[in-house]
Structures are given as structure tokens and as C-alpha cells.
PDB file of C-alpha atoms in Angstrom:
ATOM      1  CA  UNK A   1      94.620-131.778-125.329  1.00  0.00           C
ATOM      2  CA  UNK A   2      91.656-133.929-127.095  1.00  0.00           C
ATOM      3  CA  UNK A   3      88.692-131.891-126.561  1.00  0.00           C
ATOM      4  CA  UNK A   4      86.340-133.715-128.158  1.00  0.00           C
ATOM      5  CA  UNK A   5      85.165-137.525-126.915  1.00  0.00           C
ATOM      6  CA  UNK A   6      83.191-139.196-129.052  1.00  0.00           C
ATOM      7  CA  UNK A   7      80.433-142.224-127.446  1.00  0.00           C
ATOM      8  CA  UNK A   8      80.257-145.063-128.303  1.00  0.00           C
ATOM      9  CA  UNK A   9      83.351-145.669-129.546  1.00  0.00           C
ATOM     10  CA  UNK A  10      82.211-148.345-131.845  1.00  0.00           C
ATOM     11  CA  UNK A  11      78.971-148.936-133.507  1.00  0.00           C
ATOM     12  CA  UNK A  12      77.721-152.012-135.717  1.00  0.00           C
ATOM     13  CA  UNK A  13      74.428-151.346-137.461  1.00  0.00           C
ATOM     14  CA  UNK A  14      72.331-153.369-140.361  1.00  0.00           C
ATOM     15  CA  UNK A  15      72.172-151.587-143.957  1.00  0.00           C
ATOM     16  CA  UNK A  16      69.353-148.965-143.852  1.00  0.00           C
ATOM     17  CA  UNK A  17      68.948-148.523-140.163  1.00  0.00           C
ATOM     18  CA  UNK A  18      70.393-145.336-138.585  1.00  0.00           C
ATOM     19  CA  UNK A  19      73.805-143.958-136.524  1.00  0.00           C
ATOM     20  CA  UNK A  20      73.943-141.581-133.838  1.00  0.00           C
ATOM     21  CA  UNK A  21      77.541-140.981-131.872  1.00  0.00           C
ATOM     22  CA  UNK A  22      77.798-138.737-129.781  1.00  0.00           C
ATOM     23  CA  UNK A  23      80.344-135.851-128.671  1.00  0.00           C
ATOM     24  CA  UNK A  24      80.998-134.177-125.524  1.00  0.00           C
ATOM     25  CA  UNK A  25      83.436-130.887-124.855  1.00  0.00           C
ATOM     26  CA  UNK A  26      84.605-129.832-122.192  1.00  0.00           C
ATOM     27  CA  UNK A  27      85.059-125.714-122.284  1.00  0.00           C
ATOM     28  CA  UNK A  28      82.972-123.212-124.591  1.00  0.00           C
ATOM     29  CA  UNK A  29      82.950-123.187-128.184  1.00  0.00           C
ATOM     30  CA  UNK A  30      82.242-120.645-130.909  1.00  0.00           C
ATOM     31  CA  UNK A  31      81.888-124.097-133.470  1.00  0.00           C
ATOM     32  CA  UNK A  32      82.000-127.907-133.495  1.00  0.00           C
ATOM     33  CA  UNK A  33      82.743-129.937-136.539  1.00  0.00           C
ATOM     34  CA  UNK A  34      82.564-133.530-137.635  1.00  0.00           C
ATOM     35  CA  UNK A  35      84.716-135.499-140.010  1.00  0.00           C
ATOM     36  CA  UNK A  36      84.704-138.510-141.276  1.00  0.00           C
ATOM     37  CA  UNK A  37      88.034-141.053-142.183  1.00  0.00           C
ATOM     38  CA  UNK A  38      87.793-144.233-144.063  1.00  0.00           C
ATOM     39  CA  UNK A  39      90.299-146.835-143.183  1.00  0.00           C
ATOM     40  CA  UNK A  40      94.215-145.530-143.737  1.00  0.00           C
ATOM     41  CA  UNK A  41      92.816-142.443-145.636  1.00  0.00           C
ATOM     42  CA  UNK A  42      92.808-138.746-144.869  1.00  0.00           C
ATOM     43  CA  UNK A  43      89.620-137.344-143.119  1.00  0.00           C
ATOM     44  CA  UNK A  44      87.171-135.480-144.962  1.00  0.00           C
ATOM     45  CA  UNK A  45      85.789-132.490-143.614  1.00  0.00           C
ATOM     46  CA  UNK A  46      81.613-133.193-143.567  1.00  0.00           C
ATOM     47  CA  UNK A  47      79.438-130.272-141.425  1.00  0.00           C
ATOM     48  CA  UNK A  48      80.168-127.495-139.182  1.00  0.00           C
ATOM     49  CA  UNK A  49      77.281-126.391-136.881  1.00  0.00           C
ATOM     50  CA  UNK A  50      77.812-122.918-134.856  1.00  0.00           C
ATOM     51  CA  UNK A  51      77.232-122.494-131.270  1.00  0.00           C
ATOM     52  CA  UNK A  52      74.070-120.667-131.856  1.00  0.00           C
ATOM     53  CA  UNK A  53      72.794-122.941-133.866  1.00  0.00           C
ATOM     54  CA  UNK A  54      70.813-126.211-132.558  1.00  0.00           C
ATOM     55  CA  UNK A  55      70.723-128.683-135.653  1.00  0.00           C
ATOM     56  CA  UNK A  56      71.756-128.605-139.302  1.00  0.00           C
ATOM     57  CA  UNK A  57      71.050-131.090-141.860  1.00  0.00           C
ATOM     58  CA  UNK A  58      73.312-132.128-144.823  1.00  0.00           C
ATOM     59  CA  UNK A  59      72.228-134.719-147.299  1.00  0.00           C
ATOM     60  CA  UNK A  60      71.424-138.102-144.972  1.00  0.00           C
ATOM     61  CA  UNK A  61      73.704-136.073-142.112  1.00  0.00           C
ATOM     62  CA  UNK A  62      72.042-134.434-139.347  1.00  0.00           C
ATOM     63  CA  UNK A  63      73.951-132.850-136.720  1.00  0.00           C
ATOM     64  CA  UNK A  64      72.594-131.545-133.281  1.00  0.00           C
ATOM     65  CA  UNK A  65      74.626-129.637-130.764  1.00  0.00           C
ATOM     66  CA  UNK A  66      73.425-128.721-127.464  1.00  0.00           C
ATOM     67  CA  UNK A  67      75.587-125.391-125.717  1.00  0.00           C
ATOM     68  CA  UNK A  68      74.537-126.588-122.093  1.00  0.00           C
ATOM     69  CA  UNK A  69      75.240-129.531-121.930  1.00  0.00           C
ATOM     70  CA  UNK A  70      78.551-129.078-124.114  1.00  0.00           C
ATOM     71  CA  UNK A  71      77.686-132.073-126.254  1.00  0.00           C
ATOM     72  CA  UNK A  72      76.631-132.863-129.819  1.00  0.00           C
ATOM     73  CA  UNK A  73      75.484-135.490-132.177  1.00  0.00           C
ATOM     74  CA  UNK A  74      75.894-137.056-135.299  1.00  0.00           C
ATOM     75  CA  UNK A  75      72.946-138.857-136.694  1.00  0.00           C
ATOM     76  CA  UNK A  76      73.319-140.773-140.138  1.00  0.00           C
ATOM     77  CA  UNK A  77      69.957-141.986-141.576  1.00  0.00           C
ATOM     78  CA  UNK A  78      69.456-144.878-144.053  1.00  0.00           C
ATOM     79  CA  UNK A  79      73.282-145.839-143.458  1.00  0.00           C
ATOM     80  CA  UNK A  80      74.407-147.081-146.789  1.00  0.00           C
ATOM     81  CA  UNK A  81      77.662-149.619-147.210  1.00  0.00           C
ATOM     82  CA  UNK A  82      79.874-146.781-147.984  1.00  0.00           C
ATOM     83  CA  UNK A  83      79.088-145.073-144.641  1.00  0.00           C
ATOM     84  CA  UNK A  84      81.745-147.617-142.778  1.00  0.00           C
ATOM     85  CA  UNK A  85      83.862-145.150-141.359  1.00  0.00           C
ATOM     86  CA  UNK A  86      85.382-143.445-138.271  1.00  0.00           C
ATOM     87  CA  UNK A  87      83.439-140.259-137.677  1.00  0.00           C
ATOM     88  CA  UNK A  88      85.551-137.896-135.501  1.00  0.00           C
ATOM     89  CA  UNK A  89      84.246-134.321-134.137  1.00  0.00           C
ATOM     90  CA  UNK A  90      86.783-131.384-133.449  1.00  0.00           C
ATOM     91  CA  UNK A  91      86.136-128.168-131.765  1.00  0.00           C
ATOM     92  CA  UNK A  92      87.833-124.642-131.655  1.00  0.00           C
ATOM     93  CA  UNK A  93      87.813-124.658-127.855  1.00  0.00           C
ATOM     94  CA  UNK A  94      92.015-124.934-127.791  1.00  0.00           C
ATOM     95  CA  UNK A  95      91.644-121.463-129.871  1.00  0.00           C
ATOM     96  CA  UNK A  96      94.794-119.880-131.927  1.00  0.00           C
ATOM     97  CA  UNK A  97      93.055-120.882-134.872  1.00  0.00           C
ATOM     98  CA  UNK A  98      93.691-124.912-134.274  1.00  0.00           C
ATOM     99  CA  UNK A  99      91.310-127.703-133.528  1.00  0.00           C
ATOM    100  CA  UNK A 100      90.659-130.666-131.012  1.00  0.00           C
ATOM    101  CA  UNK A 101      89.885-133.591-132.205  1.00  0.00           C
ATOM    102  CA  UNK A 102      87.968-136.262-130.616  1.00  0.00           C
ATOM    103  CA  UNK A 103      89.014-140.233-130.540  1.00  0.00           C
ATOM    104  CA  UNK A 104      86.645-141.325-132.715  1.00  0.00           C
ATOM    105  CA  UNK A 105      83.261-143.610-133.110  1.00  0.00           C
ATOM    106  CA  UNK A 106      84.155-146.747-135.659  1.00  0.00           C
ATOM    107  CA  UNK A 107      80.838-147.166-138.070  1.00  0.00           C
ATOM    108  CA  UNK A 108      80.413-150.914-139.206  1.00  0.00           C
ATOM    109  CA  UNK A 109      77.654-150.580-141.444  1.00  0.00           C
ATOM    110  CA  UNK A 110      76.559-154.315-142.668  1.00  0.00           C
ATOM    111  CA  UNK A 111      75.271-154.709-146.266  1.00  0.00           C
TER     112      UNK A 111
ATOM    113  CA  UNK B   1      91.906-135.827-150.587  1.00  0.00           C
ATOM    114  CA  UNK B   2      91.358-132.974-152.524  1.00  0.00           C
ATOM    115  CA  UNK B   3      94.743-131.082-153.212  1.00  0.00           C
ATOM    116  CA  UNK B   4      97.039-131.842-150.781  1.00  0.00           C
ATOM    117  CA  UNK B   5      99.649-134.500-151.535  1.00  0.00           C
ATOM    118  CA  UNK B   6     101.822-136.391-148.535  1.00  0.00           C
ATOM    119  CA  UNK B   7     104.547-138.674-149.703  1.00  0.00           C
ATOM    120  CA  UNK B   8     105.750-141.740-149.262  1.00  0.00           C
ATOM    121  CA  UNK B   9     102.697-143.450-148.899  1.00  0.00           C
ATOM    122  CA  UNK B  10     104.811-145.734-146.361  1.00  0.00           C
ATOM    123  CA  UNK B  11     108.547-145.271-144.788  1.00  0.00           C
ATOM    124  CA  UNK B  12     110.725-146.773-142.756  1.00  0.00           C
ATOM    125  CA  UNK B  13     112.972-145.658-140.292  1.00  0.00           C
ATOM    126  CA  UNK B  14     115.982-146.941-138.749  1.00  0.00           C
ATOM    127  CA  UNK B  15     116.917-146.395-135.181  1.00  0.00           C
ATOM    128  CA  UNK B  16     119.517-143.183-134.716  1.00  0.00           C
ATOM    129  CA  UNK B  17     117.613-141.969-137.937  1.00  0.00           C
ATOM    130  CA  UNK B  18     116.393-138.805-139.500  1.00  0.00           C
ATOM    131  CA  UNK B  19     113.076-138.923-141.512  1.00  0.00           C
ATOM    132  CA  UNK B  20     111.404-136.478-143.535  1.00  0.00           C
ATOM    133  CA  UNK B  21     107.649-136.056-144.475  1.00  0.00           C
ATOM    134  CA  UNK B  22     106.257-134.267-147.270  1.00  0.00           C
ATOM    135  CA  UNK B  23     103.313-132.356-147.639  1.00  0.00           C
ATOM    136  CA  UNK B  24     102.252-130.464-150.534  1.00  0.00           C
ATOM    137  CA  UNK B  25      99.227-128.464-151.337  1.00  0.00           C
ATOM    138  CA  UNK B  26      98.168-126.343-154.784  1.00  0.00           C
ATOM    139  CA  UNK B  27      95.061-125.541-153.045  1.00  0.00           C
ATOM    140  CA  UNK B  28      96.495-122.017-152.529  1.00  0.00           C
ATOM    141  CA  UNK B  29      95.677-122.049-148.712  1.00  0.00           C
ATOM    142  CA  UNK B  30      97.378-120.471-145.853  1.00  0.00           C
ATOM    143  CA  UNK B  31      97.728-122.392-142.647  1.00  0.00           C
ATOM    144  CA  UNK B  32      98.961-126.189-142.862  1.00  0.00           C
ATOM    145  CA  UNK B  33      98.844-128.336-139.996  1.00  0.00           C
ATOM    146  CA  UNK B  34     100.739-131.621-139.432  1.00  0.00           C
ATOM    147  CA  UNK B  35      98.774-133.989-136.779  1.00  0.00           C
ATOM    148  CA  UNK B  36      99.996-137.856-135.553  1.00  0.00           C
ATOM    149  CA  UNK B  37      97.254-140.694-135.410  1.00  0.00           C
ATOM    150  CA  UNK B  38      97.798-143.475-133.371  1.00  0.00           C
ATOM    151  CA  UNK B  39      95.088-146.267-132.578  1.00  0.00           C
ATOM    152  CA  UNK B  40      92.293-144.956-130.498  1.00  0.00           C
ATOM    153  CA  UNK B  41      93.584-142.084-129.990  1.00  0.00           C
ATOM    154  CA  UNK B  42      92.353-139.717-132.559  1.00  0.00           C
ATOM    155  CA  UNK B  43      94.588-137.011-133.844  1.00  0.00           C
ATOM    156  CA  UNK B  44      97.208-134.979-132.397  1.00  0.00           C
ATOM    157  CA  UNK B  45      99.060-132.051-133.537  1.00  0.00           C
ATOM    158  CA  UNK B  46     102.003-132.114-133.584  1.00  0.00           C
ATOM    159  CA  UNK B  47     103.335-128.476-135.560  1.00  0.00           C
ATOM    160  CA  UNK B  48     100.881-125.849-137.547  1.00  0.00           C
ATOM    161  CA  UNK B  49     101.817-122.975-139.784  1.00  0.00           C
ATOM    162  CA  UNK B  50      99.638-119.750-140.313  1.00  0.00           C
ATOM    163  CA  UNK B  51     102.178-117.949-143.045  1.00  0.00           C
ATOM    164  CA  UNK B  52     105.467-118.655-144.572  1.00  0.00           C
ATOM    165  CA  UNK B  53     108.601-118.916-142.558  1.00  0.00           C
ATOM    166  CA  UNK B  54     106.147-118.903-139.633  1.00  0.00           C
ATOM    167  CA  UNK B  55     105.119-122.046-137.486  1.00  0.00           C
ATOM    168  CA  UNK B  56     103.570-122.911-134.227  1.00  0.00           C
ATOM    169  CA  UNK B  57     104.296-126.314-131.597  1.00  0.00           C
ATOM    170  CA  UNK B  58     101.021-128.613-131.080  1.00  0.00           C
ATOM    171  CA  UNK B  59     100.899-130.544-128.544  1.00  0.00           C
ATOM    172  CA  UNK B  60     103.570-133.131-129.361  1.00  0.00           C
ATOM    173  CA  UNK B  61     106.326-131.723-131.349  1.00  0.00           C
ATOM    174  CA  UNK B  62     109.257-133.332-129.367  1.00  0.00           C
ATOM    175  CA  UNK B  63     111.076-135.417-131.475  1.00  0.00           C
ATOM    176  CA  UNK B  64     109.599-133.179-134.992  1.00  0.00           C
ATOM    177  CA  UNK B  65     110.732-130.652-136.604  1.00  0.00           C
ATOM    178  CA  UNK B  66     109.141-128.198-139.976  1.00  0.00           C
ATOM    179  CA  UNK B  67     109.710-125.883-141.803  1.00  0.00           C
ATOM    180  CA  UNK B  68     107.668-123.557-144.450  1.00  0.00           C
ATOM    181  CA  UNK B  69     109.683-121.850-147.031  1.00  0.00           C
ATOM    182  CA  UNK B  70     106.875-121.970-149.384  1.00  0.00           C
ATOM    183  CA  UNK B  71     103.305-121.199-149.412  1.00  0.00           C
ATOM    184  CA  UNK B  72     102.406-125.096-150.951  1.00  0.00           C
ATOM    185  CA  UNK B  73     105.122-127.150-148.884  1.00  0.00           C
ATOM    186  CA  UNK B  74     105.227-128.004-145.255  1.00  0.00           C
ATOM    187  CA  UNK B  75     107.594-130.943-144.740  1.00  0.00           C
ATOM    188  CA  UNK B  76     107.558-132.370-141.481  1.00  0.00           C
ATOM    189  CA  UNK B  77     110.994-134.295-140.050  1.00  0.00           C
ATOM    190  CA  UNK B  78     110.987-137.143-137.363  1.00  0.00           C
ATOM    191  CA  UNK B  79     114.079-137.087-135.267  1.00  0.00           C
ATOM    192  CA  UNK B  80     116.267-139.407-134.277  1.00  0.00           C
ATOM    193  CA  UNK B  81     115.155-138.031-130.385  1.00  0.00           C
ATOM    194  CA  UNK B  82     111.390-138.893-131.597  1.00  0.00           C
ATOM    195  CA  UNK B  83     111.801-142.347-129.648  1.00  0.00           C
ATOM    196  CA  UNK B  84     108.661-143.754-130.769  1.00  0.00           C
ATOM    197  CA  UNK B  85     107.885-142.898-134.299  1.00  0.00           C
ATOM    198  CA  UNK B  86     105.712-145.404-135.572  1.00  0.00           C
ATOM    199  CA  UNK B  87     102.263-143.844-136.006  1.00  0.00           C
ATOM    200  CA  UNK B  88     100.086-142.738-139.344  1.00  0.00           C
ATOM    201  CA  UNK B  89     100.701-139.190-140.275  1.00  0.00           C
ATOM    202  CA  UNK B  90      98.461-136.408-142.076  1.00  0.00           C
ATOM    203  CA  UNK B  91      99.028-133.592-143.426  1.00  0.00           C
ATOM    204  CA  UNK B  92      96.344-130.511-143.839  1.00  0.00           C
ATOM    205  CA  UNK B  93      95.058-127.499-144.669  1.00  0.00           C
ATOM    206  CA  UNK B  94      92.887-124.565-144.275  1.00  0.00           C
ATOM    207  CA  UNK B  95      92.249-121.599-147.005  1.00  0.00           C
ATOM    208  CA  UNK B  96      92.247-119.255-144.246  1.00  0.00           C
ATOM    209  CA  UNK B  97      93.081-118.310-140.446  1.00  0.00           C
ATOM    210  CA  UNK B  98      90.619-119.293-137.761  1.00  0.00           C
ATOM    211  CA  UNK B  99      89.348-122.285-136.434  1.00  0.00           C
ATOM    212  CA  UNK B 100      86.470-122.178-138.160  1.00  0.00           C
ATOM    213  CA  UNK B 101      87.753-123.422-141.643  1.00  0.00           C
ATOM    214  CA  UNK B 102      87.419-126.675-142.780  1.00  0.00           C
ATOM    215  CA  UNK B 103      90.839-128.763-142.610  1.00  0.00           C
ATOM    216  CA  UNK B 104      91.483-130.372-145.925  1.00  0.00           C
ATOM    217  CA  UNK B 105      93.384-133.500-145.709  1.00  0.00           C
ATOM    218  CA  UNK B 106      96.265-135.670-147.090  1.00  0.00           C
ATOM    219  CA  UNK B 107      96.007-139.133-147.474  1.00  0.00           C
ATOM    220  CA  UNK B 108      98.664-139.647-145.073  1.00  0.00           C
ATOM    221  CA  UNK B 109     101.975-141.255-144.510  1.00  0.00           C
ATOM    222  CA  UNK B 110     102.502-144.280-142.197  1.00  0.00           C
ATOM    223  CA  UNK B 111     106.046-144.752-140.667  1.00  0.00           C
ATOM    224  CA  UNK B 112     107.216-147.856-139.327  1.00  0.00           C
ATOM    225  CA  UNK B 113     110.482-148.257-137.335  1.00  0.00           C
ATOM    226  CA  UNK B 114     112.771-150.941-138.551  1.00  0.00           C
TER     227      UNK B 114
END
């Protein structure tokens, strides 16, 4: 079962500006992270934030997670050319040491 | 992709057919995970294996089948009962046991039914 649901699904921004998406869950989690998948590739693993923690920052990545209302966000600032992307989150909620992944938000980032 | 191979980039597959996926890893790690990608619907996982000779269903794996005689290789197999095949598949990894480790992943195969 998908855990994760990512809004919006699709997002077209200008060079420089930022991207937030956003993630819900529905059952408790111990961690939530986010990866990101350029067209036909493999996905590449970018943060993990823990349920006690509220935000953690990663280069031009910030990621926020909020335990009550089982939802978290991706903000990229600056959004560069090379940011076009899907951007999925996952959580540990299906435990035995798998994840749930969400759907997806599309990233169009326009030079 | 760091280093975790998946080959063939592409393959097709006849109807009544048997198809098999590789997936091979020198990153040393434990657990390998095979998930299916179809369009706007984000992954799914379809088999995962903690240890070798060991392996777990996901949530799809009618119509698969894997096995893991070896610590690096995980290849996955798409029946002939699998009735709708075509989707992009990836392969990955984790170093350890728990959800909390960071998946490493192929660069995927895509099958397409002839």
C-alpha cells in the first residue's frame, strides 16, 4: 500500500524561484524520506528527517515534517535547471524493514 | 546509480513468455529490493530480500518470481502468468536491515510486451 501522497502532483516554476510539494501519511512513522528520479533513471536517495525532528536542511534542500498532522514538505530554493525531476517521499510506516513510496510531484524547472 | 547494475537496459517479451531481470550490486549490502513503476503511480514492490537464500512478497509479486543465491545478485523473473508486464523496473539496495537505510538504486530496466 502507497503510504506516502505527494501534492501537487505537478509543479512548473521559473529558474531561481522556489519548490515546495508536499507529503501526507497516513499511520505513525519512526522516519520519512525523500528521493528524487530524473526521467527513466533510478532514484537517488536525498534526506531523511526523523520523527522527532521538525526540519533539516541539506545544501538548497530543506525538509519539514510535521508528526500531527502526518505530513511533510520538501522545499527546494533557488531551483536550478538540473532540479527537473520527480521528487517522491517514502516512509517506514508498512514496517519489516521496507518502505512506501509516494506517487510523486513532477518538477519543471524553466531555464 | 552508484553500484548497483540492472540489465538489459530495455526487453521485450513475448506473450506465453518467461523473462528474467538482473540486478547486481558490489556495494556489499544486505537487503535488495525489486519495486515496479508504472505512470503515476509511484513505486511498488514487488519482492525484497534481507539475507541470502532468503526473500520476502511486496505487494505485487503475482506473476514474479526471485531468487538470491548470492550476496551481489538478485534477479527478478516475469512470468508468463504476469498478464500485464509492461512497466519500468528498479532494482535496489540497502547496506543494512531497517527501514531507515537509504535505498540505493539501479538505473532500471523497462519491459515492453511484444
Amino acid at each position: 500500500s502507497q503510504q506516502g501522497e505527494e501534492d501537487p502532483q505537478a509543479l512548473s516554476i521559473q529558474e531561481g524561484e522556489n519548490a515546495t510539494m508536499n507529503c501526507s501519511y497516513k499511520t505513525s512513522i519512526n522516519n520519512l524520506q525523500w528521493y528524487r528520479q530524473n526521467s527513466g533513471r533510478g532514484l537517488v536517495h536525498l534526506i531523511l528527517i526523523r520523527s522527532n525532528e521538525r526540519e533539516k536542511h541539506s545544501g538548497r534542500l530543506r525538509v519539514t515534517l510535521d508528526t500531527s498532522k502526518k505530513s511533510s514538505s520538501l522545499l527546494i530554493t533557488a531551483s536550478r535547471a538540473a532540479d527537473t525531476a520527480s521528487y517522491f517521499c517514502a516512509t517506514d510506516a508498512e514496517g519489516n524493514n521496507r518502505l512506501a513510496f509516494g506517487k510523486g510531484n513532477q518538477v519543471v524547472v524553466i531555464p | 546509480d552508484g553500484g548497483i547494475t540492472q540489465s538489459p537496459k530495455y526487453l521485450f517479451r513475448k506473450e506465453g513468455q518467461n523473462v528474467t531481470l538482473s540486478c547486481e550490486q558490489n556495494l556489499n549490502h544486505d537487503a535488495m529490493y525489486w519495486y515496479r513503476q508504472d505512470p503515476g503511480q509511484g513505486l511498488r514492490l514487488i519482492y525484497y530480500s534481507q539475507i541470502v537464500n532468503d526473500f520476502q512478497k511486496g505487494d505485487i509479486a503475482e506473476g514474479y518470481s526471485v531468487s538470491r543465491e548470492k550476496k551481489e545478485s538478485f534477479p527478478l523473473t516475469v512470468t508468463s502468468a504476469q498478464k500485464n508486464p509492461t512497466a519500468f523496473y528498479l532494482c535496489a539496495s540497502t547496506r543494512g536491515i531497517g527501514n531507515h537505510e537509504t535505498q540505493y538504486f539501479g538505473p532500471g530496466t523497462r519491459l515492453l510486451v511484444l
